Amino acid sequence: MILFKFPVAFCSTSDETLNKDCIDGATASIVLTFGFYQSSCPEAEPTIFSWVEKAVSDEPRMAASLLRLHFHDCFVNARSFGCDASVLLDDMPNFVGEKTAAPNFNSLRGFEVIDAIKADLEYVCPQTVSCSDILAVAARDSVVLVSIYITGGPGWDVQMGRKDSLSASLTEANNNIPAPNSDVHTLLSKFQNVGLSLQDMVALSGAHTMGKARCFTFNGRISSGSNGPDVNLEFLQSLQQLCSGSDANATLADLDHMTPSTFDNEYYVNLLSGEGLLGSDQALVTGSVDTQQLVESYVDDMGAFFEDFKSAMLKMGSLASSENDGEIRRNCRIVNQFNK
């Protein structure tokens, strides 16, 4: 098995660690470390990669689903906990989980893949590898696997040492995760709320170069898109036809209809052609000169997109609980207190 490792440049206390205090005023004390499980569980990353590789081989769409799980996890309660695997929790006696939040319900996938990884790691290294670290590594591995044939494709060492949350927040999941019909102002506000910049926002949006979305997530694009400037009527009509069936809510469309299973910069090319699937995608071109210029730069230079995406993923992934908060769950769906 081959693990892909790439050097990274980031705000860091040393070559091996990243202190969250470096990130835009965040104050949690946790230090995430490269090679965190090298001694305690050297099998961790190879095991995660093996399961992700199998899942993506069985269903290529799973790569986008696992990446999205990490994203939706990190955006909830990000200032104090962030990437803490709260998204994986089922409803508990003392809280309602995040799986039924509007951005997640009947939408997030890949929970069974994470379950399988966790079960394997619990057998090899009991109560050692956090579910939140599994999510971060699985997201990286998913991107690597679908860009494996692209020269200079994105990959990065994942900093680890996160703890798993003891609770979840349905309210924050509903309020904090960007909606598919968001305008640029709303998108930027949600990203800045978790310490991410406009450039981070545009780069992370590039994750939509793979994966699918249901018709109800882009209905607004179909109904209102024909009223704006630089509209691609042919594209919108194709979406309208796709979603005109009796079971439209279950119908899926590719977020990037040109190269839907490859992590590349075609997503941005589509935006300049008026072929962004979601309203929040196309808004990056129509809603702001600053975001449009970044889109154009990523069209011209795929390597620049890859570098900015890696940096933004590290930055987002650094939103983690403090050393004294959380636990290492034995089952990613249940806090240990209820997992007897």
XYZ file of C-alpha atoms in Angstrom:
340
model
C 0.000 0.000 0.000
C 1.271 3.464 -0.904
C 0.569 6.476 1.246
C 0.890 9.802 -0.531
C 2.757 12.433 1.467
C 3.439 16.016 0.433
C 5.248 18.853 2.220
C 3.073 21.709 3.445
C 3.745 25.295 4.388
C 1.503 26.691 7.089
C 1.392 28.813 10.229
C 3.180 26.490 12.613
C 4.957 26.415 15.931
C 7.506 24.022 14.446
C 7.882 21.771 11.430
C 5.803 19.108 13.156
C 2.991 20.947 14.914
C 0.310 23.498 14.261
C -1.049 25.570 17.111
C -4.588 26.764 16.627
C -3.596 30.156 18.042
C -2.077 30.799 14.583
C -5.462 30.703 12.905
C -7.186 34.088 12.601
C -7.617 34.746 16.284
C -8.826 31.281 17.289
C -7.963 30.602 20.908
C -8.297 26.872 21.591
C -5.111 25.353 22.977
C -4.917 22.094 21.081
C -1.788 21.400 19.049
C -2.284 19.188 16.028
C 0.723 17.147 15.034
C 2.017 15.474 11.908
C 2.613 11.755 12.510
C 0.523 11.846 15.682
C -0.131 8.070 15.694
C 3.332 7.039 14.554
C 4.068 5.386 17.900
C 0.634 4.738 19.387
C -0.987 3.306 16.248
C 1.266 3.156 13.173
C -1.473 1.209 11.378
C -3.868 4.186 11.538
C -3.252 5.913 8.206
C -2.689 2.732 6.161
C -5.921 1.271 7.573
C -7.919 4.409 6.745
C -6.471 4.571 3.247
C -7.264 0.911 2.597
C -10.942 1.326 3.528
C -11.325 4.579 1.599
C -9.670 3.017 -1.428
C -12.139 0.121 -1.313
C -15.135 2.406 -0.814
C -14.175 4.695 -3.703
C -13.414 1.717 -5.934
C -16.853 0.275 -5.176
C -18.574 3.638 -5.688
C -16.573 6.606 -7.036
C -19.150 9.054 -5.656
C -18.075 8.063 -2.141
C -14.940 10.214 -2.467
C -17.040 13.374 -2.557
C -19.265 12.072 0.241
C -16.345 11.481 2.624
C -14.852 14.882 1.851
C -18.230 16.484 2.529
C -18.559 14.704 5.886
C -15.352 16.379 7.081
C -16.505 19.785 5.807
C -19.928 19.575 7.482
C -18.291 18.416 10.699
C -15.838 21.306 10.913
C -18.387 24.087 10.332
C -20.465 23.286 13.424
C -19.453 24.948 16.693
C -16.168 25.726 14.982
C -14.912 28.428 17.346
C -14.781 26.063 20.314
C -14.784 22.520 18.899
C -15.064 22.421 15.118
C -13.688 19.202 13.598
C -14.825 16.940 16.433
C -16.893 14.209 14.725
C -20.124 15.658 16.124
C -21.664 15.051 12.692
C -21.302 11.294 13.220
C -23.325 11.138 16.429
C -26.780 9.593 16.455
C -29.453 11.177 18.645
C -28.683 10.646 22.324
C -30.885 10.918 25.449
C -29.421 14.357 26.187
C -29.237 15.899 22.676
C -30.454 15.671 19.093
C -27.688 14.921 16.623
C -26.805 16.811 13.452
C -27.808 14.149 10.946
C -31.357 15.497 10.652
C -30.260 19.106 10.085
C -31.490 20.539 6.789
C -28.020 20.513 5.113
C -27.454 16.889 6.192
C -30.744 14.983 6.180
C -31.014 12.474 3.305
C -27.865 14.096 1.952
C -24.759 13.194 3.944
C -23.364 9.762 3.163
C -20.409 7.592 4.079
C -21.247 6.895 7.724
C -20.897 3.142 7.185
C -17.402 3.618 5.731
C -16.341 5.518 8.845
C -17.937 2.805 11.008
C -15.880 0.141 9.244
C -12.646 2.092 9.626
C -13.308 2.714 13.309
C -14.151 -0.941 14.000
C -10.921 -2.041 12.337
C -8.837 0.486 14.267
C -10.522 -0.399 17.559
C -9.412 -4.004 17.009
C -5.817 -2.985 16.244
C -5.427 0.054 18.531
C -8.302 0.208 21.047
C -9.531 3.708 21.972
C -6.539 5.408 20.362
C -7.583 6.971 17.048
C -10.318 9.603 17.232
C -13.276 9.597 14.867
C -12.528 13.229 14.027
C -9.017 12.305 12.878
C -10.478 9.480 10.798
C -12.725 12.017 9.047
C -9.789 14.323 8.312
C -7.609 11.547 6.897
C -10.462 9.996 4.907
C -11.156 13.395 3.314
C -7.519 13.712 2.247
C -7.376 10.148 0.945
C -10.569 10.660 -1.048
C -9.073 13.636 -2.863
C -5.819 11.776 -3.527
C -7.599 8.744 -4.943
C -9.630 10.701 -7.499
C -6.684 12.835 -8.622
C -4.111 10.056 -8.704
C -3.467 10.414 -12.438
C -3.174 14.197 -12.401
C 0.387 15.483 -12.384
C 0.893 17.483 -9.208
C -2.543 16.545 -7.887
C -3.479 17.688 -4.389
C -2.405 15.726 -1.355
C -1.193 16.778 2.066
C 0.014 15.451 5.374
C -2.853 15.550 7.855
C -2.251 17.016 11.272
C -3.896 14.932 13.982
C -4.606 14.791 17.665
C -8.256 15.845 17.652
C -10.700 14.676 20.297
C -14.278 13.578 19.664
C -17.083 15.741 21.007
C -19.419 14.665 23.786
C -22.406 16.319 22.126
C -23.770 17.708 18.867
C -25.766 20.752 17.815
C -28.702 20.482 15.452
C -29.210 24.259 15.664
C -25.637 25.084 14.682
C -25.699 22.568 11.851
C -28.804 24.292 10.501
C -27.379 27.783 10.966
C -23.669 27.457 10.178
C -23.342 25.120 7.204
C -23.581 27.138 3.955
C -26.779 26.497 2.011
C -26.675 25.557 -1.694
C -28.567 28.718 -2.678
C -26.401 31.157 -0.685
C -25.198 34.405 -2.220
C -21.576 35.503 -1.916
C -22.204 37.759 1.076
C -23.836 34.928 3.040
C -21.151 32.448 2.030
C -18.349 34.770 3.049
C -20.010 35.522 6.382
C -20.275 31.815 7.232
C -16.685 31.143 6.233
C -15.343 34.152 8.109
C -17.295 33.072 11.190
C -15.023 30.037 11.396
C -11.827 31.943 10.608
C -11.646 31.188 6.887
C -10.937 33.842 4.274
C -12.515 34.707 0.938
C -9.693 32.852 -0.805
C -10.272 29.817 1.420
C -13.963 29.944 0.515
C -13.370 29.950 -3.235
C -10.699 27.243 -2.992
C -12.817 24.960 -0.787
C -15.783 25.456 -3.123
C -13.625 23.645 -5.660
C -14.482 20.429 -3.826
C -17.602 20.572 -6.011
C -15.431 19.362 -8.859
C -16.730 15.941 -7.841
C -19.941 14.571 -6.392
C -23.641 15.002 -7.065
C -26.602 17.011 -5.783
C -30.357 16.408 -5.738
C -32.731 18.541 -7.777
C -34.222 20.300 -4.757
C -30.811 21.810 -3.946
C -30.675 23.715 -7.235
C -34.353 24.352 -7.993
C -33.769 28.042 -7.304
C -31.079 28.074 -9.975
C -33.562 26.738 -12.519
C -36.420 29.085 -11.594
C -34.475 32.326 -11.215
C -31.337 31.750 -13.245
C -32.831 32.934 -16.524
C -33.236 36.463 -15.149
C -29.579 37.237 -14.570
C -26.720 38.357 -16.805
C -24.461 35.926 -18.656
C -27.005 33.125 -18.310
C -26.398 29.777 -19.993
C -29.968 29.002 -21.033
C -29.050 25.692 -22.633
C -27.529 24.455 -19.375
C -30.485 25.616 -17.297
C -32.912 23.974 -19.708
C -31.012 20.702 -19.403
C -31.373 20.891 -15.619
C -35.067 21.671 -15.937
C -35.553 18.635 -18.149
C -33.564 16.430 -15.758
C -35.687 17.515 -12.806
C -39.067 17.399 -14.490
C -39.805 13.761 -13.621
C -42.242 12.568 -11.000
C -39.442 11.656 -8.599
C -37.377 14.794 -9.075
C -36.329 15.024 -5.421
C -34.436 11.757 -5.798
C -32.825 12.722 -9.110
C -29.102 13.469 -8.972
C -27.013 15.802 -11.123
C -23.226 16.033 -11.296
C -21.791 19.076 -9.572
C -19.180 19.106 -12.342
C -20.808 17.680 -15.463
C -17.548 17.645 -17.427
C -15.261 15.541 -15.192
C -17.548 14.424 -12.333
C -15.239 11.774 -10.861
C -11.929 13.649 -11.057
C -10.501 16.249 -8.716
C -9.378 18.991 -11.106
C -10.155 22.644 -11.924
C -13.003 21.924 -14.368
C -15.497 23.159 -11.771
C -14.162 26.687 -12.222
C -14.199 26.363 -16.023
C -17.885 25.462 -15.740
C -18.595 28.558 -13.651
C -17.177 30.858 -16.314
C -19.479 29.127 -18.825
C -22.534 29.678 -16.613
C -22.663 25.974 -15.790
C -22.404 26.003 -12.018
C -24.983 23.572 -10.649
C -25.798 25.233 -7.323
C -26.732 28.846 -6.840
C -23.848 29.171 -4.392
C -21.483 27.884 -7.096
C -22.517 30.300 -9.840
C -22.580 33.176 -7.351
C -18.778 33.000 -7.188
C -18.739 34.474 -10.699
C -21.854 36.643 -10.720
C -21.860 37.950 -7.167
C -18.413 39.422 -6.566
C -15.493 40.743 -8.592
C -13.064 39.392 -6.005
C -14.405 35.841 -6.151
C -14.679 36.005 -9.942
C -11.000 36.923 -10.194
C -10.057 33.943 -8.035
C -12.197 31.662 -10.189
C -10.419 32.948 -13.295
C -7.015 32.419 -11.672
C -7.865 28.788 -10.898
C -9.021 28.252 -14.477
C -5.685 29.562 -15.708
C -3.561 27.685 -13.158
C -4.757 24.361 -11.761
C -1.615 24.122 -9.627
C -2.554 27.352 -7.848
C -5.981 25.870 -7.070
C -4.397 22.712 -5.662
C -2.048 24.693 -3.423
C -4.798 26.979 -2.126
C -7.121 24.006 -1.589
C -4.496 22.161 0.469
C -3.814 25.251 2.562
C -7.533 25.834 3.151
C -8.098 22.190 4.117
C -5.323 22.405 6.707
C -6.741 25.651 8.013
C -10.268 24.268 8.261
C -9.005 21.025 9.769
C -7.231 22.922 12.540
C -10.564 23.921 14.056
C -10.450 21.392 16.882
C -11.291 20.988 20.552
C -8.847 21.809 23.320
C -6.682 19.154 24.953
C -9.052 18.782 27.901
C -12.296 18.546 25.930
C -13.790 15.486 24.341
C -12.776 11.843 24.241
C -11.733 9.056 21.907
C -15.007 7.363 21.058
C -15.118 3.593 20.823
C -18.047 3.889 18.411
C -18.240 6.994 16.239
C -22.039 7.127 16.508
C -22.250 7.060 20.319
C -20.429 8.881 23.121
C -18.673 6.473 25.433
C -21.007 7.246 28.322
C -23.841 5.500 26.455
C -21.730 2.842 24.766
C -21.748 0.216 27.488
